[in-house]
């Protein structure tokens, strides 16, 4: 029997899935390396749409953590790992193979290149499926959850805030390294700085748990603080790109997207605000049945969406300005991926390819 759904998490998962697709739709408008931003129009609209979407990965992380942390006492590690890995790894592996075998059928890569990527799959994602990088941090998160759970069952709000403070400081490091240099023990032979143990995606796990257990604000306060954090986070995320992505100047991804890395302070504030706002959704509405269904199929949608996205980008880009093309590609890909996943879900044993 299916557990009782947490309504706002279904809405959150549906929204985050849309944002993942919007990130990749926006990136189809980058120019070649060294001249990434082709015009002022591209600078503005990539900044708006792609910048808006940079909370997608944090929201997925927080959604899983909200559901899973802490594990119930008595839950064995083997049972937890088996359940999580059976749901995620077989579909991931299946689509990795598809992303190797389908492109050569259309001549976008050679069969020799496809074979090399197939052989490399046990080590990493194939170059034709770059969006699957996310699966590795996600699997790492699953491995960490049983270790964090005993502490979180007894941790006080003050103790969790201490961790979150150190994590927040670590999210400033990309900017400090860019404009100040190496700090806190960093050097070419030691990338593990003083706050390394408090850095990265585990912070989003603790943040989600903190919201779940320790933030008991009334709805009006959550709305006010949520909107304020959302706006501050989005504006700083947008400006971090817009101020650096100057058309006609030589630029690299690592330069103009420094503020779009998921573990930067602006993305943390942005994600916190968005998550807090979604917690205000407390009752189902007429749209909830379809939201529930999309949420259940969101993993399959994520896995396959790049097949549809490239097709829609090629079709729609010549027909409209970038301001409309990015959301049009996003929505078309979203709908196509959902319908395809829905159809594939009718096949017996489809859980092994869709999760």
Tab-separated table of C-alpha atoms in Angstrom:
chain	number	residue	atom	x	y	z
A	1	UNK	CA	0.000	0.000	0.000
A	2	UNK	CA	1.359	3.401	-0.985
A	3	UNK	CA	2.287	5.688	1.883
A	4	UNK	CA	0.285	8.853	2.407
A	5	UNK	CA	1.627	11.502	0.050
A	6	UNK	CA	3.132	14.757	1.282
A	7	UNK	CA	1.305	17.090	-1.057
A	8	UNK	CA	3.812	19.914	-1.289
A	9	UNK	CA	6.635	17.497	-2.152
A	10	UNK	CA	4.722	16.304	-5.221
A	11	UNK	CA	4.320	19.913	-6.370
A	12	UNK	CA	7.978	20.534	-5.597
A	13	UNK	CA	9.159	17.512	-7.597
A	14	UNK	CA	7.004	18.500	-10.579
A	15	UNK	CA	8.409	22.044	-10.473
A	16	UNK	CA	12.023	20.935	-10.039
A	17	UNK	CA	11.715	18.548	-12.997
A	18	UNK	CA	10.508	21.455	-15.150
A	19	UNK	CA	13.481	23.558	-14.032
A	20	UNK	CA	15.978	20.811	-14.920
A	21	UNK	CA	14.643	20.826	-18.474
A	22	UNK	CA	14.738	24.633	-18.580
A	23	UNK	CA	18.441	24.613	-17.649
A	24	UNK	CA	19.212	22.442	-20.652
A	25	UNK	CA	16.855	24.348	-22.948
A	26	UNK	CA	18.682	27.570	-22.057
A	27	UNK	CA	22.070	26.028	-22.702
A	28	UNK	CA	21.185	25.259	-26.326
A	29	UNK	CA	21.569	29.009	-26.936
A	30	UNK	CA	25.184	29.225	-25.862
A	31	UNK	CA	27.653	30.010	-28.608
A	32	UNK	CA	30.998	28.251	-29.055
A	33	UNK	CA	33.480	28.251	-26.180
A	34	UNK	CA	35.244	31.618	-26.136
A	35	UNK	CA	32.186	33.474	-27.483
A	36	UNK	CA	29.413	31.972	-25.399
A	37	UNK	CA	27.062	34.958	-25.355
A	38	UNK	CA	26.149	35.957	-28.889
A	39	UNK	CA	24.011	39.055	-28.234
A	40	UNK	CA	22.539	41.293	-25.573
A	41	UNK	CA	19.199	39.511	-26.025
A	42	UNK	CA	20.853	36.157	-25.318
A	43	UNK	CA	22.621	37.625	-22.300
A	44	UNK	CA	19.327	38.811	-20.798
A	45	UNK	CA	17.121	35.797	-21.460
A	46	UNK	CA	19.654	33.090	-20.707
A	47	UNK	CA	20.303	34.964	-17.458
A	48	UNK	CA	16.596	35.080	-16.613
A	49	UNK	CA	15.485	31.564	-17.585
A	50	UNK	CA	18.647	29.623	-16.791
A	51	UNK	CA	19.262	31.624	-13.623
A	52	UNK	CA	15.721	30.863	-12.475
A	53	UNK	CA	16.359	27.144	-12.968
A	54	UNK	CA	19.507	26.793	-10.882
A	55	UNK	CA	17.580	25.644	-7.818
A	56	UNK	CA	16.473	22.458	-9.593
A	57	UNK	CA	19.195	20.172	-8.212
A	58	UNK	CA	19.047	21.567	-4.637
A	59	UNK	CA	15.254	21.162	-4.597
A	60	UNK	CA	15.523	17.517	-5.661
A	61	UNK	CA	18.135	16.904	-2.963
A	62	UNK	CA	16.009	18.591	-0.309
A	63	UNK	CA	12.898	16.743	-1.424
A	64	UNK	CA	14.594	13.359	-0.965
A	65	UNK	CA	16.128	14.388	2.350
A	66	UNK	CA	12.770	15.625	3.670
A	67	UNK	CA	11.304	12.187	2.967
A	68	UNK	CA	14.202	9.999	4.091
A	69	UNK	CA	15.966	11.759	6.972
A	70	UNK	CA	16.313	10.437	9.547
A	71	UNK	CA	15.784	6.766	8.793
A	72	UNK	CA	13.438	5.015	11.178
A	73	UNK	CA	15.240	3.231	13.964
A	74	UNK	CA	15.549	-0.428	13.142
A	75	UNK	CA	15.831	0.144	9.380
A	76	UNK	CA	18.786	-1.925	8.227
A	77	UNK	CA	21.370	-0.361	5.973
A	78	UNK	CA	21.129	-3.260	3.549
A	79	UNK	CA	17.355	-2.874	3.223
A	80	UNK	CA	17.659	0.868	2.652
A	81	UNK	CA	20.465	0.549	0.088
A	82	UNK	CA	18.706	-2.245	-1.769
A	83	UNK	CA	15.477	-0.256	-2.037
A	84	UNK	CA	17.185	2.963	-3.157
A	85	UNK	CA	19.675	1.409	-5.545
A	86	UNK	CA	17.142	-0.944	-7.175
A	87	UNK	CA	14.961	2.049	-7.914
A	88	UNK	CA	17.689	4.276	-9.334
A	89	UNK	CA	20.635	2.302	-10.722
A	90	UNK	CA	18.990	-0.068	-13.257
A	91	UNK	CA	17.063	2.767	-15.018
A	92	UNK	CA	20.191	4.934	-14.931
A	93	UNK	CA	22.281	2.169	-16.536
A	94	UNK	CA	19.590	1.429	-19.126
A	95	UNK	CA	19.418	5.038	-20.295
A	96	UNK	CA	23.192	5.390	-20.310
A	97	UNK	CA	23.269	2.576	-22.847
A	98	UNK	CA	20.498	4.244	-24.883
A	99	UNK	CA	22.382	7.540	-24.930
A	100	UNK	CA	25.349	5.654	-26.379
A	101	UNK	CA	23.454	3.638	-28.992
A	102	UNK	CA	20.833	6.046	-30.336
A	103	UNK	CA	23.048	9.032	-31.411
A	104	UNK	CA	25.082	6.995	-33.951
A	105	UNK	CA	21.822	5.897	-35.593
A	106	UNK	CA	21.283	9.551	-36.519
A	107	UNK	CA	24.911	10.236	-37.385
A	108	UNK	CA	25.624	12.644	-34.520
A	109	UNK	CA	28.511	10.460	-33.326
A	110	UNK	CA	30.356	7.506	-34.829
A	111	UNK	CA	29.907	3.890	-33.747
A	112	UNK	CA	33.528	3.919	-32.620
A	113	UNK	CA	32.788	6.820	-30.271
A	114	UNK	CA	29.658	5.054	-29.059
A	115	UNK	CA	31.611	1.894	-28.253
A	116	UNK	CA	34.197	3.855	-26.292
A	117	UNK	CA	31.436	5.481	-24.223
A	118	UNK	CA	29.755	2.123	-23.628
A	119	UNK	CA	32.965	0.635	-22.274
A	120	UNK	CA	33.464	3.676	-20.033
A	121	UNK	CA	29.967	3.520	-18.481
A	122	UNK	CA	31.085	1.705	-15.293
A	123	UNK	CA	33.398	4.651	-14.572
A	124	UNK	CA	31.221	7.640	-15.493
A	125	UNK	CA	28.304	8.986	-17.525
A	126	UNK	CA	28.654	9.085	-21.337
A	127	UNK	CA	29.345	12.407	-23.070
A	128	UNK	CA	25.936	12.183	-24.780
A	129	UNK	CA	24.157	12.087	-21.417
A	130	UNK	CA	25.838	14.834	-19.417
A	131	UNK	CA	22.682	15.431	-17.365
A	132	UNK	CA	23.265	12.083	-15.660
A	133	UNK	CA	26.140	13.620	-13.660
A	134	UNK	CA	23.456	14.285	-11.027
A	135	UNK	CA	22.988	10.589	-10.341
A	136	UNK	CA	26.399	10.259	-8.710
A	137	UNK	CA	25.840	12.935	-6.018
A	138	UNK	CA	22.359	11.469	-5.510
A	139	UNK	CA	23.753	7.978	-4.929
A	140	UNK	CA	26.351	9.470	-2.610
A	141	UNK	CA	23.550	11.136	-0.687
A	142	UNK	CA	21.803	7.783	-0.269
A	143	UNK	CA	25.026	6.278	1.103
A	144	UNK	CA	25.339	9.137	3.603
A	145	UNK	CA	21.760	9.108	4.904
A	146	UNK	CA	22.156	6.061	7.225
A	147	UNK	CA	25.288	7.672	8.677
A	148	UNK	CA	23.615	11.035	9.312
A	149	UNK	CA	20.388	9.559	10.697
A	150	UNK	CA	21.546	8.646	14.236
A	151	UNK	CA	22.912	12.166	14.764
A	152	UNK	CA	19.817	13.864	13.388
A	153	UNK	CA	17.507	11.850	15.646
A	154	UNK	CA	19.099	13.544	18.662
A	155	UNK	CA	20.584	16.784	17.295
A	156	UNK	CA	19.264	20.038	18.674
A	157	UNK	CA	18.269	22.971	16.500
A	158	UNK	CA	21.372	24.823	17.699
A	159	UNK	CA	23.646	21.960	16.670
A	160	UNK	CA	22.108	21.792	13.203
A	161	UNK	CA	22.416	25.572	12.845
A	162	UNK	CA	26.121	25.263	13.668
A	163	UNK	CA	26.583	22.800	10.818
A	164	UNK	CA	24.516	24.995	8.462
A	165	UNK	CA	26.571	28.080	9.366
A	166	UNK	CA	29.834	26.335	8.503
A	167	UNK	CA	28.246	24.971	5.322
A	168	UNK	CA	27.080	28.466	4.347
A	169	UNK	CA	30.644	29.750	4.795
A	170	UNK	CA	31.930	26.939	2.565
A	171	UNK	CA	29.518	28.008	-0.185
A	172	UNK	CA	31.355	31.338	-0.371
A	173	UNK	CA	34.604	29.640	-1.376
A	174	UNK	CA	34.053	29.768	-5.166
A	175	UNK	CA	33.935	33.570	-4.924
A	176	UNK	CA	36.782	33.793	-2.414
A	177	UNK	CA	39.007	31.620	-4.599
A	178	UNK	CA	38.179	33.673	-7.698
A	179	UNK	CA	38.841	37.107	-6.235
A	180	UNK	CA	41.078	36.492	-3.209
A	181	UNK	CA	42.907	33.225	-3.897
A	182	UNK	CA	43.531	30.048	-1.931
A	183	UNK	CA	42.449	30.131	1.718
A	184	UNK	CA	42.037	27.875	4.762
A	185	UNK	CA	44.806	25.472	3.816
A	186	UNK	CA	44.095	25.240	0.105
A	187	UNK	CA	47.103	24.722	-2.123
A	188	UNK	CA	47.926	22.696	-5.188
A	189	UNK	CA	48.711	19.584	-3.114
A	190	UNK	CA	45.708	19.989	-0.756
A	191	UNK	CA	42.239	20.701	-2.095
A	192	UNK	CA	40.659	19.752	1.249
A	193	UNK	CA	40.289	23.119	2.962
A	194	UNK	CA	39.293	23.697	6.576
A	195	UNK	CA	35.547	23.545	5.799
A	196	UNK	CA	35.723	20.718	3.283
A	197	UNK	CA	33.982	18.323	5.689
A	198	UNK	CA	31.044	20.748	5.881
A	199	UNK	CA	30.807	21.488	2.165
A	200	UNK	CA	28.809	20.268	-0.813
A	201	UNK	CA	25.429	18.614	-1.117
A	202	UNK	CA	25.176	17.197	2.444
A	203	UNK	CA	24.334	20.736	3.503
A	204	UNK	CA	21.072	20.524	1.575
A	205	UNK	CA	20.219	17.320	3.448
A	206	UNK	CA	20.672	19.039	6.804
A	207	UNK	CA	18.809	22.148	5.585
A	208	UNK	CA	15.780	20.082	4.545
A	209	UNK	CA	15.769	18.266	7.883
A	210	UNK	CA	16.102	21.553	9.761
A	211	UNK	CA	13.097	22.978	7.918
A	212	UNK	CA	11.108	19.811	8.613
A	213	UNK	CA	11.893	19.530	12.311
A	214	UNK	CA	12.735	22.993	13.586
A	215	UNK	CA	10.895	25.569	11.448
A	216	UNK	CA	7.361	25.658	12.784
A	217	UNK	CA	6.473	29.144	11.585
A	218	UNK	CA	2.929	30.117	10.792
A	219	UNK	CA	2.033	30.174	7.115
A	220	UNK	CA	2.169	33.980	6.800
A	221	UNK	CA	5.738	34.088	8.097
A	222	UNK	CA	6.849	31.259	5.808
A	223	UNK	CA	5.358	33.115	2.842
A	224	UNK	CA	7.037	36.401	3.754
A	225	UNK	CA	10.488	34.940	4.440
A	226	UNK	CA	10.144	32.531	1.531
A	227	UNK	CA	9.387	35.273	-0.990
A	228	UNK	CA	12.142	37.522	0.362
A	229	UNK	CA	14.736	34.719	0.206
A	230	UNK	CA	13.507	33.676	-3.240
A	231	UNK	CA	13.870	37.190	-4.627
A	232	UNK	CA	17.282	37.853	-3.067
A	233	UNK	CA	18.542	34.464	-4.194
A	234	UNK	CA	17.218	34.786	-7.740
A	235	UNK	CA	18.461	38.366	-8.195
A	236	UNK	CA	21.984	37.540	-7.015
A	237	UNK	CA	22.003	34.398	-9.161
A	238	UNK	CA	20.875	36.357	-12.223
A	239	UNK	CA	23.352	39.193	-11.650
A	240	UNK	CA	26.260	36.794	-11.107
A	241	UNK	CA	25.752	35.723	-14.727
A	242	UNK	CA	24.593	38.975	-16.306
A	243	UNK	CA	27.488	41.092	-15.050
A	244	UNK	CA	30.071	38.660	-16.453
A	245	UNK	CA	28.436	37.342	-19.626
A	246	UNK	CA	29.251	40.280	-21.901
A	247	UNK	CA	28.548	39.674	-25.610
A	248	UNK	CA	31.623	39.761	-27.819
A	249	UNK	CA	34.098	39.075	-25.025
A	250	UNK	CA	36.001	35.829	-24.592
A	251	UNK	CA	34.431	33.766	-21.819
A	252	UNK	CA	34.289	30.231	-20.469
A	253	UNK	CA	31.550	28.327	-18.686
A	254	UNK	CA	33.462	28.271	-15.415
A	255	UNK	CA	33.790	32.061	-15.504
A	256	UNK	CA	30.237	33.150	-16.307
A	257	UNK	CA	28.514	30.329	-14.385
A	258	UNK	CA	30.418	30.703	-11.122
A	259	UNK	CA	27.240	31.853	-9.365
A	260	UNK	CA	25.231	29.054	-10.944
A	261	UNK	CA	27.103	26.257	-9.207
A	262	UNK	CA	24.568	24.560	-6.965
A	263	UNK	CA	26.577	24.881	-3.762
A	264	UNK	CA	27.033	28.654	-3.793
A	265	UNK	CA	25.528	30.949	-1.172
A	266	UNK	CA	23.113	32.625	-3.593
A	267	UNK	CA	21.730	29.230	-4.701
A	268	UNK	CA	21.357	28.187	-1.058
A	269	UNK	CA	19.288	31.301	-0.248
A	270	UNK	CA	17.305	30.858	-3.476
A	271	UNK	CA	16.581	27.187	-2.745
A	272	UNK	CA	15.671	27.845	0.884
A	273	UNK	CA	13.134	30.456	-0.186
A	274	UNK	CA	11.568	28.223	-2.833
A	275	UNK	CA	11.358	25.203	-0.528
A	276	UNK	CA	9.811	27.286	2.238
A	277	UNK	CA	7.142	28.581	-0.137
A	278	UNK	CA	6.223	25.082	-1.252
A	279	UNK	CA	5.690	24.007	2.364
A	280	UNK	CA	2.746	26.430	2.347
A	281	UNK	CA	0.850	24.075	0.005
A	282	UNK	CA	-1.121	22.098	2.536
A	283	UNK	CA	-4.279	20.889	0.779
A	284	UNK	CA	-4.904	19.125	-2.553
A	285	UNK	CA	-6.731	20.934	-5.349
A	286	UNK	CA	-8.333	19.864	-8.634
A	287	UNK	CA	-4.944	19.750	-10.344
A	288	UNK	CA	-3.391	17.500	-7.727
A	289	UNK	CA	-4.181	14.140	-9.398
A	290	UNK	CA	-2.146	15.103	-12.487
A	291	UNK	CA	0.570	16.631	-10.282
A	292	UNK	CA	0.697	13.387	-8.310
A	293	UNK	CA	0.996	11.353	-11.509
A	294	UNK	CA	3.753	13.552	-12.972
A	295	UNK	CA	5.598	13.382	-9.662
A	296	UNK	CA	5.534	9.576	-9.731
A	297	UNK	CA	6.944	9.562	-13.267
A	298	UNK	CA	9.430	12.413	-12.834
A	299	UNK	CA	12.481	10.139	-12.639
A	300	UNK	CA	11.722	8.590	-16.013
A	301	UNK	CA	11.089	12.060	-17.430
A	302	UNK	CA	14.452	13.235	-16.171
A	303	UNK	CA	16.269	10.243	-17.621
A	304	UNK	CA	14.806	10.579	-21.138
A	305	UNK	CA	14.259	14.312	-21.548
A	306	UNK	CA	17.467	15.037	-23.480
A	307	UNK	CA	16.227	12.947	-26.412
A	308	UNK	CA	13.142	15.139	-26.745
A	309	UNK	CA	14.868	18.408	-25.856
A	310	UNK	CA	17.338	18.298	-28.746
A	311	UNK	CA	14.497	17.598	-31.176
A	312	UNK	CA	12.330	20.460	-29.892
A	313	UNK	CA	15.283	22.862	-29.757
A	314	UNK	CA	16.067	22.202	-33.413
A	315	UNK	CA	12.389	22.610	-34.344
A	316	UNK	CA	11.384	25.660	-32.303
A	317	UNK	CA	14.530	27.800	-32.169
A	318	UNK	CA	14.169	29.176	-35.726
A	319	UNK	CA	10.489	30.046	-35.172
A	320	UNK	CA	10.601	32.495	-32.261
A	321	UNK	CA	12.824	34.837	-30.232
A	322	UNK	CA	14.901	33.394	-27.417
A	323	UNK	CA	12.566	34.914	-24.808
A	324	UNK	CA	9.818	32.560	-25.993
A	325	UNK	CA	11.942	29.745	-27.390
A	326	UNK	CA	13.422	28.693	-24.045
A	327	UNK	CA	10.048	28.231	-22.282
A	328	UNK	CA	8.524	26.712	-25.444
A	329	UNK	CA	11.306	24.109	-25.715
A	330	UNK	CA	11.006	23.449	-21.984
A	331	UNK	CA	7.241	22.901	-21.985
A	332	UNK	CA	7.261	20.829	-25.193
A	333	UNK	CA	10.019	18.610	-23.813
A	334	UNK	CA	8.239	18.298	-20.476
A	335	UNK	CA	4.961	17.192	-22.036
A	336	UNK	CA	6.648	14.817	-24.504
A	337	UNK	CA	8.729	13.221	-21.758
A	338	UNK	CA	5.706	12.786	-19.511
A	339	UNK	CA	3.562	11.187	-22.218
A	340	UNK	CA	6.401	8.880	-23.286
A	341	UNK	CA	7.102	7.857	-19.709
A	342	UNK	CA	3.393	7.303	-19.123
A	343	UNK	CA	3.205	4.970	-22.118
A	344	UNK	CA	6.362	3.065	-21.187
A	345	UNK	CA	4.986	2.623	-17.663
A	346	UNK	CA	2.293	0.355	-19.140
A	347	UNK	CA	4.941	-2.225	-20.099
A	348	UNK	CA	5.296	-5.070	-17.557
A	349	UNK	CA	8.498	-4.652	-15.582
A	350	UNK	CA	8.849	-0.992	-16.590
A	351	UNK	CA	10.005	-0.109	-13.076
A	352	UNK	CA	13.452	-1.423	-14.048
A	353	UNK	CA	13.789	1.199	-16.789
A	354	UNK	CA	11.769	4.076	-15.303
A	355	UNK	CA	12.265	3.705	-11.565
